[in-house]
């Protein structure tokens, strides 16, 4: 009978050891393979990439395992060189986006959790394409590895296209040649694919592998209340970002249709529980749309909503998408919004720089543009 090959990137280190034991191979070989996968960033199971594994182990891997990774369909750099965006093709030809960002001296991989998204936020290119499918843990891990390989190649070759210097310090310094930060803010709703995402995070955090710290992984959710409560219960080591966009139930539901399923008051109760249980601050994301949610009154409403909660607001000027006629907030309005949060509510906030806009670096936009 034909059995599906096991994709090694979907196994935790423990599972890899169990698999090797099942095959009757000593665990030292599993340990070697693990370090080839996550320290050497091997992208094939050839004798060249696995030189220290015996032939019988390599033959078994060739017959029953795979390292199948998404392939680059398109890679685009923003004109300022701070953002590189990959459109990756999965084995069934679905396409997802992964973005490498170099802001404020940090290198961050922005990765996808689903192909498409079922949540239907009106301004979002991924929402506009509907839900296609969940990604597997291997497909989520492979995106981080894709970025990690790019960084390593860039530092080895000092390729100016891949290591465009940030001013200052240069992006080719050792600190930026390793992947340290991952945000689940690409395509899809990560809490709608909870098990696969958490499994992938366990692999990314493994101290004998990519070793991403808990402080270095941020998951952004549209507000899937049961998922937020589960994260709190399981005390998952990550940062949580919640996409708010409005402090008014009706206004929010017009932008984020799932707000009808998980209303604002239930969402805020879940956020409070999360912060109380974990002691963590939540980032609240707010896509700024001119004339919709960027007035001083809107700023005061979010200030009141978040009063007493450990919070930071991340303001994201809208990236225009084809199926939504909203326009981005003007910089003065974003600044005024920020000042109200700071002065009237002592609420910290950031405005996301719109770098990468020229390569349609908004969520899901490259996949749409390439269709
Ligand atoms: N599904 C999750 C994570 C992916 S979207 C979520 O919704 O949180 C990541 C962030 O990008 C969200 O805050 C989302 O609202 C925002 N976003 C999506 N499309 C955008 C656009 N066209 N312009 C600006 N922000 C956008
Ligand atoms: Fe899905 Fe997030 Fe886009 Fe909403 S903003 S449609 S939840 S990816």
Tab-separated table of C-alpha atoms and ligand atoms in Angstrom:
chain	number	residue	atom	x	y	z
A	1	UNK	CA	0.000	0.000	0.000
A	2	UNK	CA	1.229	3.485	-0.796
A	3	UNK	CA	1.783	5.556	2.322
A	4	UNK	CA	2.342	9.311	2.257
A	5	UNK	CA	5.907	10.368	2.788
A	6	UNK	CA	6.607	12.108	6.062
A	7	UNK	CA	7.618	15.731	5.584
A	8	UNK	CA	10.525	16.115	7.968
A	9	UNK	CA	9.915	19.850	8.463
A	10	UNK	CA	6.623	19.010	10.124
A	11	UNK	CA	8.235	16.942	12.911
A	12	UNK	CA	9.366	18.258	16.274
A	13	UNK	CA	12.797	17.017	17.370
A	14	UNK	CA	11.117	14.506	19.657
A	15	UNK	CA	8.933	13.221	16.831
A	16	UNK	CA	11.995	12.877	14.614
A	17	UNK	CA	13.630	10.726	17.268
A	18	UNK	CA	10.493	8.587	17.553
A	19	UNK	CA	10.425	8.170	13.776
A	20	UNK	CA	14.074	7.093	13.729
A	21	UNK	CA	13.439	4.628	16.550
A	22	UNK	CA	10.547	3.177	14.535
A	23	UNK	CA	12.886	2.740	11.593
A	24	UNK	CA	15.383	1.060	13.904
A	25	UNK	CA	18.044	3.768	13.590
A	26	UNK	CA	20.048	5.037	16.570
A	27	UNK	CA	19.088	8.415	17.915
A	28	UNK	CA	22.495	9.902	17.099
A	29	UNK	CA	21.417	9.837	13.449
A	30	UNK	CA	18.190	11.675	14.262
A	31	UNK	CA	20.216	14.307	16.127
A	32	UNK	CA	22.522	14.728	13.143
A	33	UNK	CA	19.646	15.047	10.723
A	34	UNK	CA	17.995	17.636	12.988
A	35	UNK	CA	21.086	19.809	12.996
A	36	UNK	CA	21.403	19.504	9.218
A	37	UNK	CA	17.805	20.671	8.896
A	38	UNK	CA	17.863	23.575	11.342
A	39	UNK	CA	21.512	24.592	11.783
A	40	UNK	CA	22.849	23.905	8.278
A	41	UNK	CA	19.425	24.752	6.759
A	42	UNK	CA	19.627	21.744	4.399
A	43	UNK	CA	17.073	21.911	1.619
A	44	UNK	CA	17.490	18.403	0.219
A	45	UNK	CA	18.165	14.863	1.424
A	46	UNK	CA	21.179	14.297	-0.829
A	47	UNK	CA	24.461	12.741	0.231
A	48	UNK	CA	26.057	16.175	-0.112
A	49	UNK	CA	23.752	17.728	2.465
A	50	UNK	CA	23.725	14.690	4.787
A	51	UNK	CA	27.357	13.499	4.530
A	52	UNK	CA	27.538	11.945	7.988
A	53	UNK	CA	24.447	9.738	7.724
A	54	UNK	CA	24.945	6.097	6.686
A	55	UNK	CA	23.678	5.046	3.267
A	56	UNK	CA	20.928	2.849	4.804
A	57	UNK	CA	19.551	5.881	6.657
A	58	UNK	CA	19.692	8.068	3.559
A	59	UNK	CA	18.013	5.342	1.481
A	60	UNK	CA	15.196	5.058	3.983
A	61	UNK	CA	14.749	8.822	4.014
A	62	UNK	CA	14.740	8.884	0.223
A	63	UNK	CA	12.020	6.219	0.166
A	64	UNK	CA	9.762	7.367	2.992
A	65	UNK	CA	10.485	10.996	3.807
A	66	UNK	CA	10.551	14.309	2.032
A	67	UNK	CA	11.796	17.828	2.612
A	68	UNK	CA	9.385	19.237	0.136
A	69	UNK	CA	9.308	23.018	0.582
A	70	UNK	CA	7.357	25.760	-1.121
A	71	UNK	CA	9.179	27.037	-4.214
A	72	UNK	CA	9.679	30.685	-5.048
A	73	UNK	CA	7.257	31.741	-7.768
A	74	UNK	CA	8.186	35.395	-7.520
A	75	UNK	CA	10.510	37.487	-5.350
A	76	UNK	CA	10.168	41.253	-5.281
A	77	UNK	CA	12.146	43.922	-3.469
A	78	UNK	CA	10.650	47.197	-2.355
A	79	UNK	CA	12.417	50.168	-3.923
A	80	UNK	CA	13.972	51.171	-0.591
A	81	UNK	CA	15.387	47.639	-0.169
A	82	UNK	CA	13.904	47.151	3.287
A	83	UNK	CA	11.365	44.530	2.284
A	84	UNK	CA	11.654	41.424	0.162
A	85	UNK	CA	8.470	39.634	-0.612
A	86	UNK	CA	8.204	36.047	-1.787
A	87	UNK	CA	5.281	34.495	-3.507
A	88	UNK	CA	5.722	30.797	-2.766
A	89	UNK	CA	4.110	27.935	-4.629
A	90	UNK	CA	2.946	24.969	-2.560
A	91	UNK	CA	2.971	21.364	-3.801
A	92	UNK	CA	-0.667	21.643	-4.927
A	93	UNK	CA	0.055	24.962	-6.699
A	94	UNK	CA	-1.681	27.143	-4.122
A	95	UNK	CA	0.314	30.286	-3.509
A	96	UNK	CA	1.202	32.018	-0.271
A	97	UNK	CA	3.282	35.006	0.719
A	98	UNK	CA	6.277	35.276	2.979
A	99	UNK	CA	7.978	38.598	3.628
A	100	UNK	CA	11.460	39.393	4.874
A	101	UNK	CA	11.529	42.785	6.599
A	102	UNK	CA	14.497	44.769	7.830
A	103	UNK	CA	13.186	47.526	10.044
A	104	UNK	CA	14.951	49.301	12.889
A	105	UNK	CA	17.896	46.924	12.860
A	106	UNK	CA	15.737	43.799	13.190
A	107	UNK	CA	15.209	41.084	10.652
A	108	UNK	CA	11.726	39.667	10.740
A	109	UNK	CA	9.987	36.969	8.720
A	110	UNK	CA	6.301	37.584	8.176
A	111	UNK	CA	4.737	34.203	7.472
A	112	UNK	CA	1.370	32.867	6.366
A	113	UNK	CA	-0.806	30.358	8.194
A	114	UNK	CA	-3.412	29.639	5.507
A	115	UNK	CA	-3.831	29.971	1.748
A	116	UNK	CA	-6.567	32.598	1.560
A	117	UNK	CA	-8.694	33.384	4.596
A	118	UNK	CA	-12.282	32.722	5.656
A	119	UNK	CA	-12.658	35.868	7.766
A	120	UNK	CA	-13.493	38.248	4.928
A	121	UNK	CA	-12.201	41.581	6.270
A	122	UNK	CA	-13.326	44.006	3.599
A	123	UNK	CA	-10.025	45.861	3.117
A	124	UNK	CA	-7.793	42.771	3.047
A	125	UNK	CA	-6.582	41.209	-0.203
A	126	UNK	CA	-6.375	37.756	1.422
A	127	UNK	CA	-9.914	38.070	2.758
A	128	UNK	CA	-11.066	39.082	-0.693
A	129	UNK	CA	-9.796	35.801	-2.176
A	130	UNK	CA	-11.733	33.628	0.310
A	131	UNK	CA	-10.491	30.521	2.108
A	132	UNK	CA	-8.444	28.075	0.049
A	133	UNK	CA	-6.879	25.761	2.632
A	134	UNK	CA	-4.970	25.444	5.892
A	135	UNK	CA	-1.201	25.216	5.741
A	136	UNK	CA	0.515	22.209	7.278
A	137	UNK	CA	3.095	22.656	10.070
A	138	UNK	CA	5.813	21.806	7.510
A	139	UNK	CA	4.604	24.563	5.178
A	140	UNK	CA	4.641	27.087	8.019
A	141	UNK	CA	8.122	26.057	9.217
A	142	UNK	CA	9.428	26.006	5.629
A	143	UNK	CA	8.605	29.705	5.216
A	144	UNK	CA	10.834	30.639	8.168
A	145	UNK	CA	13.580	28.399	6.760
A	146	UNK	CA	13.207	30.079	3.376
A	147	UNK	CA	13.926	33.454	4.969
A	148	UNK	CA	16.731	32.021	7.120
A	149	UNK	CA	18.438	30.671	3.968
A	150	UNK	CA	18.117	34.023	2.220
A	151	UNK	CA	19.773	35.721	5.176
A	152	UNK	CA	22.575	33.216	5.277
A	153	UNK	CA	23.232	33.522	1.551
A	154	UNK	CA	23.200	37.285	1.895
A	155	UNK	CA	25.711	37.273	4.708
A	156	UNK	CA	27.958	34.771	2.915
A	157	UNK	CA	27.887	36.554	-0.416
A	158	UNK	CA	27.226	40.059	0.891
A	159	UNK	CA	24.842	40.199	-2.029
A	160	UNK	CA	23.770	43.818	-2.214
A	161	UNK	CA	20.319	42.844	-3.455
A	162	UNK	CA	19.741	40.577	-0.493
A	163	UNK	CA	21.588	42.584	2.108
A	164	UNK	CA	20.778	46.161	1.306
A	165	UNK	CA	22.344	48.221	4.067
A	166	UNK	CA	20.060	49.876	6.520
A	167	UNK	CA	21.328	53.278	7.548
A	168	UNK	CA	23.068	52.674	10.051
A	169	UNK	CA	23.913	49.879	10.973
A	170	UNK	CA	24.544	47.866	7.825
A	171	UNK	CA	22.187	44.920	7.430
A	172	UNK	CA	25.130	42.631	6.702
A	173	UNK	CA	26.277	42.681	10.307
A	174	UNK	CA	26.192	39.358	12.120
A	175	UNK	CA	23.129	40.382	14.120
A	176	UNK	CA	20.990	40.590	11.023
A	177	UNK	CA	22.292	37.506	9.224
A	178	UNK	CA	20.261	35.171	11.422
A	179	UNK	CA	16.528	34.972	11.592
A	180	UNK	CA	15.438	36.121	15.035
A	181	UNK	CA	11.881	37.353	14.715
A	182	UNK	CA	8.801	35.762	13.244
A	183	UNK	CA	5.392	37.362	12.930
A	184	UNK	CA	2.326	35.377	11.915
A	185	UNK	CA	0.839	38.278	10.024
A	186	UNK	CA	0.925	36.957	6.489
A	187	UNK	CA	-2.009	35.350	4.747
A	188	UNK	CA	-4.673	33.667	6.816
A	189	UNK	CA	-6.011	33.645	10.337
A	190	UNK	CA	-3.569	31.728	12.553
A	191	UNK	CA	-6.112	30.930	15.275
A	192	UNK	CA	-8.331	29.364	12.610
A	193	UNK	CA	-5.511	26.851	12.024
A	194	UNK	CA	-4.551	26.582	15.690
A	195	UNK	CA	-3.014	23.117	15.966
A	196	UNK	CA	-0.800	23.399	12.889
A	197	UNK	CA	0.396	26.872	13.902
A	198	UNK	CA	1.262	25.826	17.468
A	199	UNK	CA	3.030	22.724	16.212
A	200	UNK	CA	5.086	24.863	13.820
A	201	UNK	CA	5.924	27.319	16.616
A	202	UNK	CA	7.186	24.433	18.770
A	203	UNK	CA	9.555	23.502	15.931
A	204	UNK	CA	10.699	27.116	15.395
A	205	UNK	CA	11.412	27.538	19.109
A	206	UNK	CA	13.456	24.371	19.554
A	207	UNK	CA	16.676	25.452	21.293
A	208	UNK	CA	18.664	22.946	19.201
A	209	UNK	CA	17.248	24.419	15.994
A	210	UNK	CA	16.214	27.910	14.937
A	211	UNK	CA	15.861	28.672	18.649
A	212	UNK	CA	13.438	31.562	18.311
A	213	UNK	CA	12.708	33.039	21.719
A	214	UNK	CA	9.184	33.495	23.070
A	215	UNK	CA	9.712	37.247	22.860
A	216	UNK	CA	10.466	36.907	19.168
A	217	UNK	CA	7.269	35.320	17.912
A	218	UNK	CA	4.134	37.413	17.426
A	219	UNK	CA	0.797	36.009	16.382
A	220	UNK	CA	-1.817	38.356	14.971
A	221	UNK	CA	-5.491	37.426	15.168
A	222	UNK	CA	-8.619	39.049	13.833
A	223	UNK	CA	-10.205	38.208	17.199
A	224	UNK	CA	-11.041	34.498	17.306
A	225	UNK	CA	-12.268	34.483	20.899
A	226	UNK	CA	-12.011	30.712	21.626
A	227	UNK	CA	-8.466	30.735	20.231
A	228	UNK	CA	-7.405	33.665	22.442
A	229	UNK	CA	-8.804	31.905	25.530
A	230	UNK	CA	-7.030	28.706	24.539
A	231	UNK	CA	-3.715	30.572	24.128
A	232	UNK	CA	-4.225	31.958	27.629
A	233	UNK	CA	-5.107	28.550	29.087
A	234	UNK	CA	-2.141	26.873	27.472
A	235	UNK	CA	0.114	29.831	28.366
A	236	UNK	CA	1.690	29.720	24.929
A	237	UNK	CA	4.994	31.568	24.858
A	238	UNK	CA	4.394	34.248	22.240
A	239	UNK	CA	3.252	37.826	21.801
A	240	UNK	CA	-0.335	38.391	20.842
A	241	UNK	CA	-1.593	41.063	18.460
A	242	UNK	CA	-5.334	41.610	18.055
A	243	UNK	CA	-6.726	43.392	15.000
A	244	UNK	CA	-9.217	45.872	16.404
A	245	UNK	CA	-9.740	48.581	13.723
A	246	UNK	CA	-12.718	50.048	15.554
A	247	UNK	CA	-13.923	50.486	19.114
A	248	UNK	CA	-17.551	50.497	18.026
A	249	UNK	CA	-19.353	47.168	17.496
A	250	UNK	CA	-21.330	48.174	14.409
A	251	UNK	CA	-18.417	49.975	12.744
A	252	UNK	CA	-16.116	47.054	13.459
A	253	UNK	CA	-18.570	44.505	12.089
A	254	UNK	CA	-18.716	46.488	8.830
A	255	UNK	CA	-14.938	46.086	8.414
A	256	UNK	CA	-14.514	42.677	10.047
A	257	UNK	CA	-17.519	40.429	9.358
A	258	UNK	CA	-16.519	37.817	11.976
A	259	UNK	CA	-17.141	40.472	14.618
A	260	UNK	CA	-20.767	39.373	14.320
A	261	UNK	CA	-19.733	35.928	15.565
A	262	UNK	CA	-17.336	37.179	18.232
A	263	UNK	CA	-18.628	40.618	19.252
A	264	UNK	CA	-16.398	43.354	20.575
A	265	UNK	CA	-17.419	42.942	24.240
A	266	UNK	CA	-16.619	39.197	24.136
A	267	UNK	CA	-13.349	39.937	22.374
A	268	UNK	CA	-12.310	42.505	24.981
A	269	UNK	CA	-13.272	40.116	27.802
A	270	UNK	CA	-11.056	37.447	26.193
A	271	UNK	CA	-8.188	39.944	25.855
A	272	UNK	CA	-8.542	40.887	29.515
A	273	UNK	CA	-8.446	37.211	30.511
A	274	UNK	CA	-5.396	36.693	28.290
A	275	UNK	CA	-3.492	39.591	29.829
A	276	UNK	CA	-4.477	38.642	33.375
A	277	UNK	CA	-3.539	34.983	32.917
A	278	UNK	CA	-0.267	35.520	31.090
A	279	UNK	CA	0.768	38.916	32.466
A	280	UNK	CA	1.397	39.969	28.882
A	281	UNK	CA	0.627	43.153	27.086
A	282	UNK	CA	-1.376	42.805	23.893
A	283	UNK	CA	-0.672	44.742	20.695
A	284	UNK	CA	-3.873	46.116	19.209
A	285	UNK	CA	-3.706	46.662	15.465
A	286	UNK	CA	-5.645	49.404	13.806
A	287	UNK	CA	-5.704	49.749	10.037
A	288	UNK	CA	-6.166	53.490	9.497
A	289	UNK	CA	-8.684	54.314	6.770
A	290	UNK	CA	-9.363	57.929	5.940
A	291	UNK	CA	-12.765	59.113	7.082
A	292	UNK	CA	-13.664	55.676	8.529
A	293	UNK	CA	-11.708	55.180	11.716
A	294	UNK	CA	-9.030	57.892	11.880
A	295	UNK	CA	-10.756	60.846	13.581
A	296	UNK	CA	-9.873	62.234	17.030
A	297	UNK	CA	-13.150	60.733	18.274
A	298	UNK	CA	-12.057	57.305	17.061
A	299	UNK	CA	-8.767	57.761	18.889
A	300	UNK	CA	-10.609	58.664	22.096
A	301	UNK	CA	-12.919	55.664	21.701
A	302	UNK	CA	-9.997	53.243	21.498
A	303	UNK	CA	-8.324	55.037	24.400
A	304	UNK	CA	-11.433	54.458	26.514
A	305	UNK	CA	-11.834	50.861	25.334
A	306	UNK	CA	-8.280	49.925	26.306
A	307	UNK	CA	-8.182	51.875	29.569
A	308	UNK	CA	-6.651	49.766	32.330
A	309	UNK	CA	-5.405	47.068	29.962
A	310	UNK	CA	-1.699	46.434	29.279
A	311	UNK	CA	-1.740	47.546	25.656
A	312	UNK	CA	0.123	49.060	22.753
A	313	UNK	CA	-1.645	50.239	19.616
A	314	UNK	CA	-0.065	49.506	16.237
A	315	UNK	CA	-1.467	51.841	13.625
A	316	UNK	CA	-1.221	50.596	10.030
A	317	UNK	CA	-2.141	53.046	7.267
A	318	UNK	CA	-4.338	51.156	4.792
A	319	UNK	CA	-2.637	49.555	1.814
A	320	UNK	CA	-5.173	50.074	-0.969
A	321	UNK	CA	-6.605	46.844	-2.431
A	322	UNK	CA	-8.538	46.319	-5.649
A	323	UNK	CA	-11.864	45.358	-4.105
A	324	UNK	CA	-12.052	48.043	-1.438
A	325	UNK	CA	-12.438	51.724	-2.168
A	326	UNK	CA	-11.076	53.074	1.131
A	327	UNK	CA	-7.990	55.282	1.099
A	328	UNK	CA	-5.107	55.435	3.573
A	329	UNK	CA	-5.077	57.971	6.346
A	330	UNK	CA	-2.931	61.026	5.727
A	331	UNK	CA	0.256	61.142	7.846
A	332	UNK	CA	-1.008	64.187	9.798
A	333	UNK	CA	-4.146	62.300	10.839
A	334	UNK	CA	-2.085	59.292	11.935
A	335	UNK	CA	0.129	61.587	13.977
A	336	UNK	CA	-2.844	63.302	15.599
A	337	UNK	CA	-4.354	59.886	16.431
A	338	UNK	CA	-1.102	58.896	18.090
A	339	UNK	CA	-0.862	62.116	20.056
A	340	UNK	CA	-4.356	61.697	21.476
A	341	UNK	CA	-3.549	58.155	22.593
A	342	UNK	CA	-0.327	59.344	24.205
A	343	UNK	CA	-1.452	62.598	25.816
A	344	UNK	CA	-4.990	61.792	26.847
A	345	UNK	CA	-4.629	58.083	27.658
A	346	UNK	CA	-0.875	57.447	28.161
A	347	UNK	CA	-1.299	54.681	25.615
A	348	UNK	CA	1.845	53.803	23.632
A	349	UNK	CA	1.482	53.383	19.891
A	350	UNK	CA	3.489	52.982	16.707
A	351	UNK	CA	2.662	53.873	13.140
A	352	UNK	CA	3.832	51.158	10.788
A	353	UNK	CA	6.007	52.636	8.110
A	354	UNK	CA	4.488	52.033	4.734
A	355	UNK	CA	7.667	50.569	3.401
A	356	UNK	CA	7.165	47.933	0.798
A	357	UNK	CA	4.012	49.593	-0.450
A	358	UNK	CA	5.439	49.714	-3.950
A	359	UNK	CA	5.614	45.906	-3.985
A	360	UNK	CA	2.074	45.575	-2.696
A	361	UNK	CA	3.357	44.315	0.633
A	362	UNK	CA	-0.057	44.420	2.251
A	363	UNK	CA	-1.351	41.042	3.328
A	364	UNK	CA	-2.261	38.914	0.302
A	365	UNK	CA	-1.634	41.605	-2.253
A	366	UNK	CA	1.205	39.965	-4.146
A	367	UNK	CA	-0.823	36.801	-4.679
A	368	UNK	CA	-3.659	38.885	-6.077
A	369	UNK	CA	-1.365	40.960	-8.291
A	370	UNK	CA	0.207	37.828	-9.757
A	371	UNK	CA	-3.087	36.192	-10.679
B	1	LIG	N1	-5.486	37.277	10.111
B	1	LIG	C1	-4.688	37.953	11.054
B	1	LIG	C2	-3.249	38.114	10.622
B	1	LIG	C3	-2.982	38.510	9.182
B	1	LIG	S1	-3.383	40.149	8.714
B	1	LIG	C4	-5.294	39.303	11.418
B	1	LIG	O1	-6.222	39.726	10.746
B	1	LIG	O2	-4.861	39.868	12.398
B	1	LIG	C5	-2.189	41.144	9.573
B	1	LIG	C6	-2.622	42.582	9.771
B	1	LIG	O3	-2.665	43.268	8.504
B	1	LIG	C7	-4.016	42.715	10.371
B	1	LIG	O4	-4.014	43.655	11.413
B	1	LIG	C8	-4.832	43.181	9.205
B	1	LIG	O5	-5.969	43.894	9.619
B	1	LIG	C9	-3.847	44.037	8.452
B	1	LIG	N2	-4.210	44.270	7.055
B	1	LIG	C10	-4.765	43.415	6.178
B	1	LIG	N3	-4.961	44.002	4.980
B	1	LIG	C11	-4.513	45.259	5.094
B	1	LIG	C12	-4.443	46.376	4.199
B	1	LIG	N4	-4.883	46.279	2.950
B	1	LIG	N5	-3.918	47.523	4.663
B	1	LIG	C13	-3.469	47.615	5.927
B	1	LIG	N6	-3.514	46.632	6.820
B	1	LIG	C14	-4.027	45.451	6.417
B	2	LIG	FE1	-8.074	37.151	7.211
B	2	LIG	FE2	-6.549	38.794	8.689
B	2	LIG	FE3	-7.136	39.380	6.126
B	2	LIG	FE4	-9.027	39.517	7.991
B	2	LIG	S1	-7.165	40.782	7.861
B	2	LIG	S2	-9.249	38.568	5.993
B	2	LIG	S3	-8.471	37.807	9.297
B	2	LIG	S4	-5.937	37.659	6.845
